[in-house]
Tab-separated table of C-alpha atoms and ligand atoms in Angstrom:
chain	number	residue	atom	x	y	z
P	138	MET	CA	32.235	-36.817	-133.688
P	139	PRO	CA	33.093	-33.380	-134.646
P	140	GLU	CA	30.011	-30.912	-135.111
P	141	ALA	CA	29.732	-30.203	-138.792
P	142	GLN	CA	29.122	-27.004	-140.546
P	143	ALA	CA	25.999	-27.436	-142.569
P	144	ARG	CA	26.554	-26.172	-146.145
P	145	GLU	CA	24.238	-24.632	-147.328
P	146	THR	CA	22.443	-22.693	-144.611
P	147	HIS	CA	24.966	-22.411	-142.253
P	148	HIS	CA	23.853	-24.153	-138.927
P	149	ILE	CA	25.900	-26.104	-136.778
P	150	LEU	CA	24.821	-29.574	-136.693
P	151	GLU	CA	24.197	-31.668	-133.838
P	152	PRO	CA	24.402	-35.285	-134.942
P	153	ARG	CA	21.307	-37.377	-133.730
P	154	PRO	CA	20.298	-41.281	-133.558
P	155	SER	CA	18.021	-42.526	-136.267
P	156	PRO	CA	14.368	-41.853	-136.009
P	157	ALA	CA	13.015	-44.578	-133.902
P	158	ARG	CA	9.810	-44.033	-135.609
P	159	LEU	CA	9.338	-43.233	-139.313
P	160	SER	CA	6.417	-41.937	-141.020
P	161	LEU	CA	5.846	-42.259	-144.934
P	162	VAL	CA	3.244	-39.836	-146.257
P	163	ILE	CA	1.797	-40.660	-149.779
P	164	PRO	CA	-1.035	-38.591	-151.522
P	165	MET	CA	-3.142	-40.342	-153.885
P	166	TYR	CA	-5.462	-39.715	-156.324
P	167	ASN	CA	-6.656	-42.237	-158.886
P	168	GLU	CA	-3.725	-44.751	-158.374
P	169	GLU	CA	-5.372	-47.854	-158.389
P	170	VAL	CA	-2.713	-49.515	-160.876
P	171	VAL	CA	0.052	-48.237	-158.839
P	172	VAL	CA	-1.205	-49.975	-155.809
P	173	ASP	CA	0.818	-53.476	-155.961
P	174	PHE	CA	3.655	-51.932	-157.161
P	175	LEU	CA	4.214	-49.158	-154.298
P	176	ARG	CA	3.098	-52.366	-152.014
P	177	ALA	CA	6.060	-54.741	-153.026
P	178	GLU	CA	8.498	-51.560	-153.460
P	179	LEU	CA	7.138	-50.809	-149.681
P	180	GLU	CA	7.386	-54.021	-148.235
P	181	ASN	CA	10.987	-54.304	-149.822
P	182	PHE	CA	11.744	-51.124	-148.345
P	183	MET	CA	10.343	-51.705	-144.632
P	184	ARG	CA	12.388	-54.599	-144.088
P	185	GLY	CA	15.294	-52.672	-144.652
P	186	VAL	CA	14.526	-50.276	-142.296
P	187	SER	CA	15.114	-50.478	-138.068
P	188	ALA	CA	12.987	-47.893	-137.215
P	189	GLU	CA	9.076	-48.446	-136.407
P	190	MET	CA	7.174	-47.664	-139.389
P	191	GLU	CA	4.109	-46.015	-140.182
P	192	VAL	CA	2.652	-45.346	-143.653
P	193	ILE	CA	-0.319	-42.682	-144.044
P	194	LEU	CA	-1.770	-43.441	-147.406
P	195	VAL	CA	-3.880	-40.045	-148.200
P	196	ASN	CA	-6.707	-40.878	-150.442
P	197	ASP	CA	-7.678	-37.422	-152.256
P	198	GLY	CA	-11.068	-38.273	-153.053
P	199	SER	CA	-10.329	-40.536	-155.954
P	200	SER	CA	-12.755	-42.042	-158.301
P	201	ASP	CA	-11.627	-45.269	-159.045
P	202	GLY	CA	-10.968	-48.152	-156.960
P	203	THR	CA	-7.884	-46.708	-154.787
P	204	ILE	CA	-9.660	-46.702	-151.494
P	205	GLU	CA	-11.059	-49.910	-151.976
P	206	LYS	CA	-7.507	-51.784	-152.612
P	207	ILE	CA	-5.755	-49.478	-150.086
P	208	ALA	CA	-8.058	-50.469	-147.040
P	209	GLY	CA	-7.475	-53.843	-148.051
P	210	TRP	CA	-4.116	-53.580	-147.817
P	211	ALA	CA	-4.677	-51.513	-144.314
P	212	THR	CA	-6.423	-54.672	-143.075
P	213	GLU	CA	-3.873	-56.943	-143.766
P	214	ASP	CA	-0.828	-54.603	-142.189
P	215	ARG	CA	-1.345	-52.080	-138.994
P	216	ARG	CA	1.483	-50.161	-140.502
P	217	ILE	CA	-0.365	-49.182	-143.384
P	218	LYS	CA	-2.947	-46.013	-141.973
P	219	VAL	CA	-5.439	-44.437	-144.412
P	220	LEU	CA	-7.148	-41.371	-144.493
P	221	GLN	CA	-9.848	-41.073	-146.844
P	222	LEU	CA	-9.928	-37.071	-147.624
P	223	SER	CA	-13.998	-36.378	-148.312
P	224	ARG	CA	-13.403	-35.432	-151.674
P	225	ASN	CA	-10.441	-34.423	-154.025
P	226	PHE	CA	-8.544	-31.525	-152.362
P	227	GLY	CA	-5.155	-31.288	-154.283
P	228	HIS	CA	-1.566	-32.697	-153.916
P	229	GLN	CA	-0.548	-29.897	-151.781
P	230	ILE	CA	-3.692	-30.301	-149.200
P	231	ALA	CA	-3.723	-34.086	-149.404
P	232	SER	CA	0.365	-34.240	-148.328
P	233	THR	CA	-0.500	-31.449	-145.462
P	234	ALA	CA	-3.100	-33.930	-144.321
P	235	GLY	CA	-0.870	-36.657	-143.883
P	236	LEU	CA	1.782	-34.735	-142.394
P	237	ASP	CA	-0.963	-33.312	-139.436
P	238	TYR	CA	-1.390	-37.118	-138.936
P	239	ALA	CA	2.342	-38.535	-138.939
P	240	THR	CA	3.722	-39.041	-135.754
P	241	GLY	CA	7.172	-40.057	-136.824
P	242	ASP	CA	10.420	-38.763	-135.291
P	243	ALA	CA	11.015	-38.143	-139.069
P	244	VAL	CA	8.731	-38.020	-141.886
P	245	VAL	CA	9.040	-38.741	-145.552
P	246	LEU	CA	6.913	-37.194	-148.312
P	247	ILE	CA	7.154	-39.121	-151.414
P	248	ASP	CA	4.536	-39.930	-154.501
P	249	ALA	CA	2.633	-42.988	-154.966
P	250	ASP	CA	3.912	-43.940	-158.333
P	251	LEU	CA	7.613	-44.836	-157.527
P	252	GLN	CA	9.300	-41.784	-159.725
P	253	ASP	CA	10.802	-41.423	-156.264
P	254	PRO	CA	12.644	-44.217	-155.419
P	255	LEU	CA	12.660	-45.377	-151.665
P	256	PRO	CA	15.937	-46.415	-151.562
P	257	VAL	CA	16.942	-42.889	-151.483
P	258	VAL	CA	15.189	-42.387	-148.096
P	259	HIS	CA	18.259	-44.763	-146.883
P	260	GLN	CA	20.660	-41.720	-147.645
P	261	MET	CA	18.095	-38.962	-146.425
P	262	ILE	CA	18.111	-40.669	-142.945
P	263	GLU	CA	21.825	-40.675	-142.934
P	264	ARG	CA	22.069	-36.928	-143.838
P	265	TYR	CA	19.170	-36.782	-140.518
P	266	ARG	CA	21.181	-38.399	-138.372
P	267	GLU	CA	24.339	-35.892	-139.299
P	268	GLY	CA	21.749	-33.347	-138.070
P	269	TYR	CA	20.107	-31.827	-140.835
P	270	ASP	CA	16.376	-31.080	-140.351
P	271	VAL	CA	15.120	-31.433	-144.218
P	272	VAL	CA	16.684	-33.383	-146.839
P	273	TYR	CA	15.026	-33.091	-149.912
P	274	GLY	CA	15.614	-34.800	-153.101
P	275	GLN	CA	16.892	-33.018	-156.067
P	276	ARG	CA	16.583	-34.129	-159.431
P	277	GLU	CA	19.412	-35.023	-161.973
P	278	ALA	CA	17.139	-36.361	-164.656
P	279	ARG	CA	13.811	-37.196	-165.782
P	280	GLN	CA	12.968	-40.396	-167.590
P	281	GLY	CA	9.778	-41.105	-169.379
P	282	GLU	CA	8.324	-37.766	-169.327
P	283	SER	CA	7.994	-35.739	-172.411
P	284	ALA	CA	10.417	-32.708	-173.568
P	285	PHE	CA	7.143	-30.333	-173.017
P	286	LYS	CA	6.621	-31.679	-169.418
P	287	ARG	CA	10.580	-31.487	-169.072
P	288	LEU	CA	10.814	-27.707	-170.439
P	289	GLY	CA	7.742	-26.892	-168.282
P	290	ALA	CA	9.490	-28.416	-165.178
P	291	TRP	CA	12.687	-26.356	-165.828
P	292	ALA	CA	10.936	-23.305	-166.221
P	293	PHE	CA	8.871	-23.833	-163.280
P	294	TYR	CA	11.894	-23.895	-160.983
P	295	ARG	CA	13.780	-21.026	-162.144
P	296	VAL	CA	10.553	-18.530	-162.866
P	297	MET	CA	9.540	-20.117	-158.754
P	298	ARG	CA	13.122	-18.888	-157.627
P	299	LEU	CA	12.638	-15.405	-159.194
P	300	MET	CA	8.903	-14.771	-157.974
P	301	VAL	CA	8.884	-16.836	-154.876
P	302	TYR	CA	12.196	-17.317	-153.248
P	303	LYS	CA	15.821	-16.858	-154.164
P	304	ASP	CA	16.671	-19.758	-152.087
P	305	LEU	CA	14.069	-22.129	-153.203
P	306	PRO	CA	15.832	-25.468	-154.111
P	307	LEU	CA	15.954	-25.638	-158.051
P	308	ASP	CA	14.781	-29.050	-159.402
P	309	THR	CA	13.096	-30.262	-156.391
P	310	GLY	CA	9.779	-32.022	-155.937
P	311	ASP	CA	7.963	-32.275	-152.816
P	312	PHE	CA	9.915	-35.863	-152.137
P	313	ARG	CA	11.476	-34.907	-148.965
P	314	LEU	CA	12.553	-35.671	-145.223
P	315	ILE	CA	11.532	-33.656	-142.387
P	316	SER	CA	12.363	-34.000	-139.183
P	317	ARG	CA	9.868	-33.495	-136.214
P	318	GLU	CA	11.222	-29.975	-135.050
P	319	CYS	CA	10.404	-28.358	-138.254
P	320	LEU	CA	7.298	-30.578	-139.274
P	321	GLU	CA	5.676	-28.796	-135.833
P	322	GLY	CA	7.169	-25.311	-137.478
P	323	LEU	CA	5.326	-26.596	-140.913
P	324	LYS	CA	2.036	-27.687	-139.092
P	325	ARG	CA	1.710	-23.913	-137.583
P	326	MET	CA	1.215	-22.552	-140.958
P	327	ARG	CA	-2.289	-23.489	-141.940
P	328	GLU	CA	-2.582	-21.159	-144.948
P	329	THR	CA	-5.321	-21.994	-147.679
P	330	HIS	CA	-3.258	-21.252	-150.701
P	331	ARG	CA	-0.461	-23.646	-150.664
P	332	PHE	CA	3.015	-24.110	-151.874
P	333	LEU	CA	4.423	-27.146	-149.504
P	334	ARG	CA	8.191	-26.692	-151.317
P	335	GLY	CA	8.602	-23.024	-150.715
P	336	MET	CA	7.052	-23.362	-146.805
P	337	VAL	CA	9.461	-25.868	-145.855
P	338	ALA	CA	12.058	-23.575	-147.406
P	339	TRP	CA	10.281	-20.976	-145.166
P	340	VAL	CA	10.606	-23.102	-142.216
P	341	GLY	CA	14.249	-22.744	-142.676
P	342	TYR	CA	16.506	-25.237	-140.411
P	343	PRO	CA	19.417	-27.296	-141.764
P	344	GLN	CA	18.692	-28.736	-145.114
P	345	PHE	CA	20.434	-30.615	-147.531
P	346	ALA	CA	19.872	-31.829	-151.223
P	347	VAL	CA	20.075	-35.872	-152.309
P	348	LYS	CA	20.927	-35.704	-155.574
P	349	TYR	CA	18.735	-38.846	-157.165
P	350	GLN	CA	17.312	-39.665	-160.510
P	351	ARG	CA	13.536	-39.550	-161.226
P	352	ALA	CA	12.108	-42.663	-162.690
P	353	SER	CA	9.399	-43.027	-164.911
P	354	ARG	CA	5.929	-43.643	-163.282
P	355	VAL	CA	5.483	-46.984	-162.597
P	356	ALA	CA	1.928	-47.153	-163.949
P	357	GLY	CA	-1.060	-44.917	-164.540
P	358	GLU	CA	-0.929	-41.001	-165.606
P	359	THR	CA	0.515	-38.065	-164.399
P	360	LYS	CA	-2.281	-35.851	-162.398
P	361	TYR	CA	-0.335	-32.730	-163.066
P	362	PRO	CA	-0.710	-31.720	-166.581
P	363	LEU	CA	0.257	-28.045	-167.924
P	364	ARG	CA	-2.867	-26.325	-166.412
P	365	ARG	CA	-2.467	-27.697	-162.792
P	366	MET	CA	1.260	-27.090	-163.396
P	367	LEU	CA	0.439	-23.452	-164.102
P	368	ALA	CA	-2.047	-23.284	-161.254
P	369	LEU	CA	0.435	-24.712	-158.726
P	370	ALA	CA	3.050	-21.680	-160.163
P	371	TRP	CA	0.397	-19.172	-159.744
P	372	THR	CA	-0.820	-20.309	-155.924
P	373	ALA	CA	3.352	-20.376	-155.351
P	374	ALA	CA	3.706	-17.006	-156.627
P	375	THR	CA	0.464	-15.170	-155.256
P	376	SER	CA	0.745	-16.902	-152.016
P	377	PHE	CA	4.657	-16.292	-151.481
P	378	SER	CA	5.514	-13.031	-152.939
P	379	THR	CA	3.815	-9.522	-154.203
P	380	VAL	CA	5.979	-9.553	-157.021
P	381	PRO	CA	3.013	-10.022	-159.219
P	382	LEU	CA	1.686	-6.338	-157.805
P	383	LYS	CA	5.048	-5.118	-158.487
P	384	LEU	CA	4.928	-6.471	-161.935
P	385	SER	CA	1.891	-4.373	-162.630
P	386	ILE	CA	3.665	-1.244	-161.635
P	387	ILE	CA	6.105	-1.872	-163.824
P	388	LEU	CA	3.739	-2.627	-166.696
P	389	GLY	CA	1.907	1.025	-165.139
P	390	LEU	CA	5.290	2.914	-165.573
P	391	ILE	CA	6.047	1.757	-168.900
P	392	THR	CA	2.755	2.429	-170.282
P	393	GLY	CA	3.273	5.757	-168.832
P	394	ILE	CA	6.513	6.365	-170.323
P	395	VAL	CA	4.845	5.143	-173.920
P	396	GLY	CA	2.386	8.104	-172.751
P	397	ILE	CA	4.408	10.633	-171.783
P	398	GLU	CA	6.077	10.189	-175.134
P	399	GLU	CA	3.533	10.032	-177.362
P	400	GLY	CA	1.834	13.240	-175.392
P	401	CYS	CA	5.209	14.901	-176.687
P	402	ARG	CA	4.879	13.966	-179.707
P	403	ALA	CA	1.005	15.496	-179.796
P	404	LEU	CA	2.458	18.726	-178.889
P	405	TRP	CA	5.144	18.835	-181.111
P	406	GLU	CA	2.728	17.919	-184.009
P	407	PHE	CA	0.638	21.040	-182.395
P	408	SER	CA	3.294	23.343	-182.653
P	409	PHE	CA	3.472	23.172	-186.518
P	410	GLY	CA	-0.113	23.291	-186.815
P	411	ARG	CA	-0.711	18.748	-187.473
P	412	VAL	CA	-3.076	17.974	-185.410
P	413	VAL	CA	-5.580	15.757	-187.225
P	414	PRO	CA	-3.762	12.948	-188.094
P	415	GLY	CA	-3.545	11.984	-184.427
P	416	TRP	CA	-6.222	9.029	-184.271
P	417	THR	CA	-3.604	5.961	-184.796
P	418	SER	CA	-1.300	7.130	-182.137
P	419	LEU	CA	-4.397	8.160	-179.618
P	420	MET	CA	-5.872	4.358	-180.070
P	421	VAL	CA	-2.534	2.823	-179.699
P	422	VAL	CA	-2.210	4.636	-176.503
P	423	THR	CA	-6.039	4.008	-175.295
P	424	SER	CA	-5.352	0.436	-175.962
P	425	VAL	CA	-1.899	-0.076	-174.593
P	426	VAL	CA	-3.220	2.083	-171.112
P	427	GLY	CA	-6.510	0.155	-170.943
P	428	SER	CA	-4.909	-3.157	-171.135
P	429	ALA	CA	-2.331	-2.037	-168.585
P	430	LEU	CA	-5.076	-1.006	-166.158
P	431	LEU	CA	-7.223	-4.071	-166.624
P	432	ILE	CA	-4.423	-6.850	-166.006
P	433	SER	CA	-3.181	-4.258	-163.224
P	434	VAL	CA	-6.718	-4.659	-161.704
P	435	GLY	CA	-6.887	-8.454	-162.482
P	436	ILE	CA	-3.967	-9.211	-160.677
P	437	LEU	CA	-5.014	-7.295	-157.331
P	438	GLY	CA	-7.866	-8.887	-157.718
P	439	GLN	CA	-6.313	-12.486	-157.091
P	440	TYR	CA	-5.049	-11.017	-154.311
P	441	VAL	CA	-8.091	-9.830	-153.095
P	442	GLY	CA	-9.896	-13.257	-154.018
P	443	ARG	CA	-6.886	-14.775	-151.798
P	444	ILE	CA	-7.559	-12.892	-149.120
P	445	TYR	CA	-11.221	-13.319	-148.961
P	446	GLU	CA	-11.079	-17.612	-149.157
P	447	GLN	CA	-8.390	-17.014	-146.229
P	448	SER	CA	-10.448	-15.023	-144.127
P	449	LYS	CA	-13.336	-17.765	-144.604
P	450	GLU	CA	-11.119	-19.885	-142.210
P	451	ARG	CA	-12.377	-23.253	-143.722
P	452	PRO	CA	-10.847	-26.257	-142.710
P	453	LEU	CA	-7.953	-27.208	-145.046
P	454	TYR	CA	-9.474	-30.687	-145.762
P	455	LEU	CA	-11.930	-32.904	-144.286
P	456	VAL	CA	-11.559	-36.794	-143.485
P	457	SER	CA	-14.612	-38.647	-143.826
P	458	ARG	CA	-12.862	-41.941	-142.709
P	459	THR	CA	-9.789	-43.781	-141.656
P	460	PHE	CA	-8.187	-46.622	-141.043
P	461	ASN	CA	-5.565	-47.918	-138.744
P	462	VAL	CA	-5.412	-44.476	-137.499
P	463	GLY	CA	-4.888	-44.583	-133.421
P	464	VAL	CA	-3.827	-48.391	-134.035
P	465	PRO	CA	-0.117	-48.222	-132.287
P	466	PRO	CA	2.378	-48.813	-134.763
P	467	ILE	CA	4.305	-51.988	-134.728
P	468	THR	CA	7.918	-53.053	-135.642
P	469	ALA	CA	7.765	-56.415	-136.444
P	470	PRO	CA	6.506	-56.745	-139.947
P	471	MET	CA	3.564	-58.756	-140.838
P	472	THR	CA	4.691	-62.146	-142.017
P	473	GLN	CA	6.860	-62.298	-138.588
P	474	LEU	CA	3.421	-61.380	-136.314
P	475	THR	CA	1.363	-63.986	-138.455
P	476	ALA	CA	4.089	-66.642	-137.313
P	477	LEU	CA	4.221	-65.340	-133.675
P	478	ALA	CA	0.272	-65.490	-133.803
P	479	GLU	CA	0.278	-69.027	-135.302
P	480	ILE	CA	2.857	-70.135	-132.513
P	481	GLU	CA	0.081	-68.702	-129.528
P	482	GLN	CA	-2.830	-70.781	-131.383
P	483	ASN	CA	-0.632	-73.850	-131.559
P	484	SER	CA	0.853	-73.794	-127.647
V	65	UDP	N1	-2.184	-36.464	-156.248
V	65	UDP	C1	-3.005	-35.895	-155.363
V	65	UDP	N2	-4.357	-35.158	-155.863
V	65	UDP	C2	-4.422	-34.892	-156.783
V	65	UDP	C3	-3.280	-34.834	-157.694
V	65	UDP	C4	-2.068	-35.855	-157.192
V	65	UDP	O1	-2.940	-36.882	-154.200
V	65	UDP	O2	-5.061	-34.019	-157.234
V	65	UDP	C5	-1.032	-37.405	-155.995
V	65	UDP	C6	-0.765	-38.263	-156.747
V	65	UDP	O3	-1.793	-39.515	-156.884
V	65	UDP	C7	0.794	-38.795	-156.455
V	65	UDP	C8	1.257	-37.367	-156.174
V	65	UDP	O4	0.266	-36.782	-155.769
V	65	UDP	O5	0.914	-39.678	-155.611
V	65	UDP	C9	1.830	-36.500	-157.705
V	65	UDP	O6	1.187	-36.440	-158.872
V	65	UDP	P1	1.508	-36.890	-160.177
V	65	UDP	O7	2.747	-38.579	-160.045
V	65	UDP	O8	0.802	-37.013	-161.152
V	65	UDP	O9	2.515	-35.730	-160.579
V	65	UDP	P2	3.656	-35.629	-161.496
V	65	UDP	O10	4.866	-36.810	-160.728
V	65	UDP	O11	3.969	-36.044	-162.598
V	65	UDP	O12	4.566	-34.642	-161.412
V	66	MG	MG1	4.476	-38.398	-160.523
């Protein structure tokens, strides 16, 4: 087979076999109502893959019955591994925990709510075989999400591209397949404030976009209301770029120009002896300059705060309990194994 040239990142691709072991990493926060749907879909999916499977469910400190449900599932199926985080650390950190524990040759990061369809993973594996190290899902449509959320997401990706990384793929969430090599690179980035898709873009390697239709949530509610989306955008902006700092310089320049203009005007008025009625302009300039200064100091403060948090070198997350971790994954589906056990017992 001739070596193909990767379209997007100009690497020479090296075809490789299907991953012998495939890991799925699924962060979960209050997803109790989703578990049954997820289980049905996953079992169906796993029947169709030839690779040895491992599913890492990361319970991100849920306050509902998620852990009971997934722990019960893990006792019935050894391919299901559960990480119980000591509290809620947020989606990005929970995903990181799952990626750290994954042992597959290829790892797929996917949400629990089945918004990212599992069959797309087959297409991702195809690309992996062609030699791509990162295959990310790019959304073509979003169903069942409010116009407000869609607009928010649209603006999010465009602003991120401007601020974070001009190569950051548009309309791409965390749903992606990552090769072992690329994952090892990613694992070396232990920054406290994490924006995984930006970090994966930073790691590089041949990357490919698979287009897909984003379904609506199978059950439950989004854990990313506007407030959290804005917080993620701010983390992305401040942990990836110094653009906000540059913005404060631009703000300073603009107010500087206004100040110079007002200064010239004051001198001009002075030359005609009309000095008293300057109070309004003085107030305007003082308030504009004052606010510009405060904004700049505030932005600077955000960066200093982040340096402070990073400098503490705390662990990113704590795992309080695991299920099935360390148990060697097995290829045969559970039904076959049960059948085998029965045969053994009877013989
Ligand atoms: N999630 C998590 N920790 C959190 C918030 C969310 O592990 O603090 C998980 C959640 O359970 C889901 C995924 O992250 O599997 C994406 O969240 P959600 O579907 O609510 O986001 P949306 O798709 O609406 O952007
Ligand atoms: Mg979702």
